[in-house]
Coordinates of C-alpha atoms and ligand atoms in Angstrom, one line a residue:
X1 CA -32.2 18.3 -26.2
X2 CA -31.0 18.4 -22.6
X3 CA -29.1 21.6 -21.9
X4 CA -25.4 21.6 -21.1
X5 CA -26.0 22.6 -17.5
X6 CA -28.3 19.7 -16.9
X7 CA -26.0 17.2 -18.5
X8 CA -22.6 18.2 -17.0
X9 CA -21.2 19.7 -13.9
X10 CA -19.6 23.1 -14.7
X11 CA -17.0 22.6 -17.4
X12 CA -13.4 23.2 -16.2
X13 CA -10.6 24.5 -18.3
X14 CA -7.3 22.7 -17.7
X15 CA -4.5 23.1 -16.7
X16 CA -5.7 24.4 -13.3
X17 CA -3.5 24.5 -10.2
X18 CA -5.6 22.4 -7.8
X19 CA -5.9 19.6 -10.3
X20 CA -2.3 19.8 -11.4
X21 CA -1.3 19.4 -7.7
X22 CA -3.7 16.4 -7.4
X23 CA -2.1 14.8 -10.5
X24 CA 1.4 15.2 -9.1
X25 CA 0.5 13.8 -5.7
X26 CA -0.9 10.5 -7.2
X27 CA 1.6 7.9 -6.2
X28 CA 2.4 4.6 -7.9
X29 CA 0.6 5.5 -11.1
X30 CA 3.6 6.4 -13.3
X31 CA 3.1 3.6 -15.8
X32 CA -0.6 4.5 -16.2
X33 CA 0.1 8.2 -16.4
X34 CA 2.7 7.7 -19.2
X35 CA 0.5 5.4 -21.2
X36 CA -2.5 7.6 -20.7
X37 CA -0.5 10.6 -22.0
X38 CA 0.5 8.9 -25.2
X39 CA -2.9 7.3 -25.9
X40 CA -4.7 10.5 -25.2
X41 CA -2.4 12.6 -27.3
X42 CA -2.8 10.3 -30.3
X43 CA -6.6 10.1 -30.0
X44 CA -6.9 13.8 -29.6
X45 CA -4.5 14.6 -32.5
X46 CA -3.9 11.6 -34.8
X47 CA -1.6 13.7 -37.0
X48 CA 1.1 13.3 -34.4
X49 CA 1.3 9.7 -35.3
X50 CA 1.7 10.4 -39.0
X51 CA 4.4 12.9 -38.1
X52 CA 6.2 10.3 -36.0
X53 CA 6.0 7.7 -38.8
X54 CA 7.4 10.2 -41.3
X55 CA 10.3 11.1 -39.0
X56 CA 11.2 7.7 -37.8
X57 CA 10.0 5.3 -40.6
X58 CA 10.2 7.6 -43.6
X59 CA 6.5 7.7 -44.3
X60 CA 3.3 5.7 -44.0
X61 CA 3.5 2.5 -42.1
X62 CA 0.8 -0.2 -42.0
X63 CA 0.4 0.1 -38.3
X64 CA -1.1 3.5 -38.6
X65 CA -4.3 2.2 -40.0
X66 CA -4.7 0.1 -36.9
X67 CA -5.1 3.3 -34.9
X68 CA -7.5 5.0 -37.3
X69 CA -10.8 3.6 -36.1
X70 CA -10.0 3.3 -32.4
X71 CA -12.7 4.4 -30.0
X72 CA -11.6 7.2 -27.7
X73 CA -12.5 5.4 -24.6
X74 CA -10.5 4.6 -21.5
X75 CA -11.8 2.5 -18.7
X76 CA -10.5 3.1 -15.2
X77 CA -11.5 0.1 -13.1
X78 CA -10.6 -1.2 -9.7
X79 CA -10.6 -0.8 -6.0
X80 CA -12.2 1.9 -4.0
X81 CA -10.1 5.0 -3.1
X82 CA -7.3 4.0 -5.5
X83 CA -7.1 7.2 -7.6
X84 CA -9.6 6.6 -10.4
X85 CA -11.6 9.8 -10.0
X86 CA -8.5 11.8 -9.0
X87 CA -6.6 10.7 -12.2
X88 CA -9.6 11.0 -14.5
X89 CA -10.2 14.6 -13.4
X90 CA -6.6 15.7 -13.5
X91 CA -4.7 13.9 -16.3
X92 CA -6.0 16.7 -18.6
X93 CA -3.4 19.0 -17.0
X94 CA -0.6 16.8 -18.1
X95 CA -2.2 16.3 -21.5
X96 CA -2.5 20.1 -21.9
X97 CA 1.1 20.6 -21.2
X98 CA 2.1 17.8 -23.5
X99 CA 0.0 19.0 -26.4
X100 CA 0.3 22.7 -25.6
X101 CA -3.4 23.0 -26.0
X102 CA -6.3 23.9 -23.6
X103 CA -8.2 20.9 -22.3
X104 CA -11.8 21.0 -21.2
X105 CA -13.1 18.7 -18.6
X106 CA -16.8 17.6 -18.7
X107 CA -18.2 15.5 -15.9
X108 CA -21.4 13.8 -16.7
X109 CA -24.2 14.2 -14.1
X110 CA -25.7 10.8 -13.5
X111 CA -27.9 12.1 -10.8
X112 CA -31.1 11.9 -12.8
X113 CA -30.7 8.1 -13.0
X114 CA -33.4 5.9 -11.8
X115 CA -36.2 8.5 -11.9
X116 CA -38.1 5.7 -13.5
X117 CA -38.9 7.2 -16.9
X118 CA -37.9 4.7 -19.6
X119 CA -35.9 6.4 -22.2
X120 CA -34.6 9.2 -19.9
X121 CA -31.3 7.5 -19.4
X122 CA -31.0 6.9 -23.0
X123 CA -31.6 10.4 -24.0
X124 CA -29.4 11.8 -21.3
X125 CA -26.4 9.8 -22.5
X126 CA -27.3 10.4 -26.2
X127 CA -27.4 14.1 -25.6
X128 CA -24.1 14.1 -23.6
X129 CA -22.4 12.5 -26.5
X130 CA -23.9 14.9 -29.0
X131 CA -22.8 17.8 -26.9
X132 CA -19.2 16.6 -26.6
X133 CA -19.0 15.6 -30.3
X134 CA -20.1 19.1 -31.3
X135 CA -17.6 20.7 -28.9
X136 CA -14.9 18.5 -30.4
X137 CA -15.9 19.4 -33.9
X138 CA -15.8 23.1 -33.2
X139 CA -12.3 22.6 -31.8
X140 CA -11.0 21.2 -35.1
X141 CA -10.1 23.4 -38.0
X142 CA -7.9 23.6 -41.1
X143 CA -4.9 24.3 -39.0
X144 CA -5.4 21.3 -36.7
X145 CA -6.7 20.8 -33.2
X146 CA -7.3 23.8 -31.0
X147 CA -8.5 22.2 -27.8
X148 CA -9.2 18.8 -26.3
X149 CA -12.4 17.7 -24.6
X150 CA -12.5 15.1 -22.0
X151 CA -15.8 13.5 -20.8
X152 CA -15.6 11.7 -17.4
X153 CA -18.4 9.3 -16.6
X154 CA -17.7 8.5 -12.9
X155 CA -19.4 6.0 -10.7
X156 CA -20.7 4.3 -13.8
X157 CA -21.2 1.0 -12.1
X158 CA -24.8 0.4 -13.0
X159 CA -24.4 2.0 -16.4
X160 CA -21.6 -0.3 -17.6
X161 CA -22.7 -3.6 -16.1
X162 CA -23.0 -6.4 -18.5
X163 CA -26.2 -6.4 -20.4
X164 CA -26.5 -10.0 -19.4
X165 CA -26.4 -9.3 -15.7
X166 CA -29.4 -10.9 -14.0
X167 CA -31.2 -8.2 -12.1
X168 CA -30.5 -5.4 -14.5
X169 CA -33.5 -3.2 -15.0
X170 CA -34.7 -2.3 -18.5
X171 CA -33.7 1.3 -18.0
X172 CA -30.1 0.4 -17.1
X173 CA -29.7 -1.9 -20.1
X174 CA -30.9 1.0 -22.3
X175 CA -28.1 3.1 -20.7
X176 CA -25.4 0.6 -21.7
X177 CA -26.7 0.6 -25.3
X178 CA -26.9 4.3 -25.4
X179 CA -23.3 4.5 -24.2
X180 CA -22.1 2.0 -26.8
X181 CA -23.8 4.0 -29.5
X182 CA -22.2 7.2 -28.2
X183 CA -18.8 5.7 -28.2
X184 CA -19.3 4.3 -31.7
X185 CA -20.4 7.7 -33.0
X186 CA -17.0 9.1 -31.9
X187 CA -14.8 6.3 -33.3
X188 CA -12.8 7.2 -36.3
X189 CA -14.2 10.7 -36.5
X190 CA -10.9 12.4 -35.6
X191 CA -12.5 14.9 -33.3
X192 CA -10.4 15.7 -30.2
X193 CA -12.7 14.0 -27.6
X194 CA -11.7 11.5 -25.0
X195 CA -14.2 9.6 -22.8
X196 CA -13.1 8.1 -19.4
X197 CA -15.3 5.7 -17.6
X198 CA -14.7 4.9 -13.9
X199 CA -16.1 1.9 -12.2
X200 CA -15.5 -0.5 -9.3
X201 CA -17.1 -3.4 -11.1
X202 CA -14.3 -4.8 -13.2
X203 CA -15.9 -8.2 -13.3
X204 CA -19.3 -7.0 -14.4
X205 CA -18.2 -4.7 -17.2
X206 CA -20.1 -5.2 -20.4
X207 CA -17.9 -7.1 -22.8
X208 CA -19.0 -5.0 -25.8
X209 CA -17.7 -2.0 -23.9
X210 CA -14.4 -3.5 -22.9
X211 CA -13.8 -4.5 -26.4
X212 CA -14.1 -0.9 -27.6
X213 CA -11.8 0.6 -25.0
X214 CA -8.5 1.9 -26.3
X215 CA -7.1 1.0 -22.9
X216 CA -8.4 -0.4 -19.6
X217 CA -6.4 0.6 -16.6
X218 CA -6.7 -1.4 -13.4
X219 CA -6.2 0.4 -10.1
X220 CA -5.2 -1.5 -7.0
X221 CA -4.5 -1.0 -3.3
X222 CA -1.0 0.3 -2.5
X223 CA 1.9 -2.0 -1.7
X224 CA 4.2 -1.3 1.1
X225 CA 6.5 1.0 -0.9
X226 CA 3.5 3.0 -2.2
X227 CA 2.0 3.3 1.3
X228 CA 5.3 4.6 2.5
X229 CA 5.4 7.1 -0.3
X230 CA 1.9 8.3 0.3
X231 CA 2.5 8.6 4.0
X232 CA 5.7 10.5 3.6
X233 CA 3.8 13.0 1.4
X234 CA 0.8 13.2 3.7
X235 CA 2.8 13.6 6.9
X236 CA 5.3 16.2 5.7
X237 CA 5.9 18.9 8.2
X238 CA 4.5 17.0 11.2
X239 CA 7.9 15.9 12.4
X240 CA 7.1 12.2 12.4
X241 CA 10.2 10.0 12.6
X242 CA 11.3 8.0 9.5
X243 CA 11.2 4.8 11.5
X244 CA 7.6 5.5 12.5
X245 CA 6.6 6.2 8.9
X246 CA 8.1 2.8 8.0
X247 CA 6.3 1.2 10.9
X248 CA 2.9 2.7 9.9
X249 CA 3.4 1.5 6.3
X250 CA 3.9 -1.9 7.7
X251 CA 1.0 -1.9 10.0
X252 CA -1.4 -0.7 7.3
X253 CA -0.6 -3.7 5.1
X254 CA -2.8 -6.7 4.6
X255 CA -3.0 -9.3 7.4
X256 CA -4.5 -12.7 7.5
X257 CA -7.9 -11.4 8.6
X258 CA -8.2 -8.1 6.7
X259 CA -7.0 -6.4 3.5
X260 CA -4.4 -3.6 3.4
X261 CA -5.4 0.0 3.6
X262 CA -6.5 1.8 0.4
X263 CA -4.8 5.0 -0.7
X264 CA -7.8 6.9 0.6
X265 CA -7.7 5.1 3.9
X266 CA -4.3 6.7 4.4
X267 CA -5.0 10.2 3.1
X268 CA -8.6 10.7 4.1
X269 CA -8.9 8.6 7.3
X270 CA -5.7 7.8 9.1
X271 CA -3.8 11.1 8.7
X272 CA -6.9 13.4 9.3
X273 CA -7.8 11.2 12.4
X274 CA -4.3 11.8 13.8
X275 CA -4.7 15.6 13.3
X276 CA -8.1 15.6 15.0
X277 CA -6.6 13.8 18.0
X278 CA -4.0 16.5 18.5
X279 CA -6.0 19.5 17.5
X280 CA -6.3 22.1 19.0
X281 CA -4.0 21.7 22.0
X282 CA -0.9 19.7 21.0
X283 CA 1.1 18.6 18.0
X284 CA 0.6 15.2 16.3
X285 CA 2.8 12.6 17.8
X286 CA 4.3 9.3 16.5
X287 CA 2.1 7.6 19.0
X288 CA -1.1 9.0 17.6
X289 CA -0.4 7.5 14.2
X290 CA 0.8 4.2 15.5
X291 CA -2.2 3.6 17.7
X292 CA -4.6 4.7 15.0
X293 CA -2.9 2.4 12.5
X294 CA -3.6 -0.4 14.9
X295 CA -7.2 0.5 15.5
X296 CA -8.6 1.7 12.1
X297 CA -10.1 -0.9 9.9
X298 CA -9.4 -0.6 6.2
X299 CA -12.3 -0.2 3.7
X300 CA -13.6 -3.7 2.9
X301 CA -12.7 -5.0 -0.6
X302 CA -15.5 -4.2 -3.1
X303 CA -17.3 -7.3 -4.1
X304 CA -19.5 -7.6 -7.1
X305 CA -22.4 -9.0 -5.1
X306 CA -22.7 -5.8 -3.0
Ligands
LIG401 N1 -2.5 6.6 -6.1 C1 -2.7 7.5 -5.2 N2 -1.7 8.2 -4.6 C2 -2.0 9.1 -3.7 N3 -3.2 9.4 -3.1 C3 -4.2 8.7 -3.6 C4 -4.0 7.7 -4.7 N4 -5.2 7.1 -4.9 C5 -6.1 7.7 -4.1 N5 -5.5 8.6 -3.4 C6 -6.2 9.5 -2.3 O1 -7.5 9.0 -2.2 C7 -8.4 10.0 -2.5 C8 -9.6 9.3 -3.2 O2 -9.2 8.9 -4.4 P1 -10.3 8.7 -5.6 O3 -11.5 9.5 -5.3 O4 -9.6 9.0 -6.9 O5 -10.6 7.2 -5.5 P2 -11.5 6.3 -6.5 O6 -10.5 5.3 -7.1 O7 -12.2 7.1 -7.5 O8 -12.4 5.5 -5.5 P3 -14.0 5.1 -5.7 O9 -14.0 3.9 -6.4 O10 -14.4 5.0 -4.2 O11 -14.7 6.3 -6.4 C9 -7.7 11.0 -3.4 O12 -8.2 12.3 -3.3 C10 -6.3 10.9 -2.8 O13 -6.2 11.7 -1.6
LIG402 MG1 -14.2 7.7 -7.6

């Protein structure tokens, strides 16, 4: 069996300050964050649902059985630079606070993909699920759940593509099947394990996978209000006028010949570019930002054909 170090990036115990700050800085995801907290809490510790039913409905309710066999899978799908990875790797901080338990973050290494050996992908994924299942089992005892284990499968585009997709290689198809088997092996076992899969390819997601997901969250480009909120946060302390911030939020929106900026276009391109213009001799000016917002092209919309 593949060793833990070969399967995952170093495992991180949450909460942790950098990731908590990242979670807090994510704008416009409040609905997703709230739903994710509740879904994850119930998947990790189903006894909470029983306790809720006992308190508020005086005992067992039929709806509880509907939750029993759910697969602990969340799909984060959508546009580039929209917070999928950032949320996947940080929501464990919130979950940890909410459940008052440590949360362990496992990030699958997909780097060995495509080395050509049939069966390699299959065993890699199979071993990853075995590892995480064992970790979850060790975290469950007679007194309940002691920790929660989150497995993030990021950039899973090829892995999760529909098995019917035309040009799919045999090896990739085997990957989808292994992933489905792994998810099924976790469903209904009541081990505190949650799997999050991030992908740009909403349209090409395998239907069998989508059907299993406890929830699919779709991430989009920011609207004007969200661009304003992200900019306000990112420009804090630079002394940029409020009218200018509003103007940039407007300039970075969609026009007839291009889409609007992504979240990451704002945080990782526009604002850093303004800083580099000014550094090291002068402060950032309103003009730096305005002219850059006119000049920088937003990331093209991800298309399935690419
Ligand atoms: N909702 C958001 N609020 C604030 N900042 C955001 C948001 N979404 C993304 N960002 C910024 O963009 C950066 C990149 O986001 P992230 O890596 O999570 O994107 P992604 O959705 O995983 O994109 P990709 O599909 O390219 O992997 C974040 O580190 C953050 O600075
Ligand atoms: Mg990502």
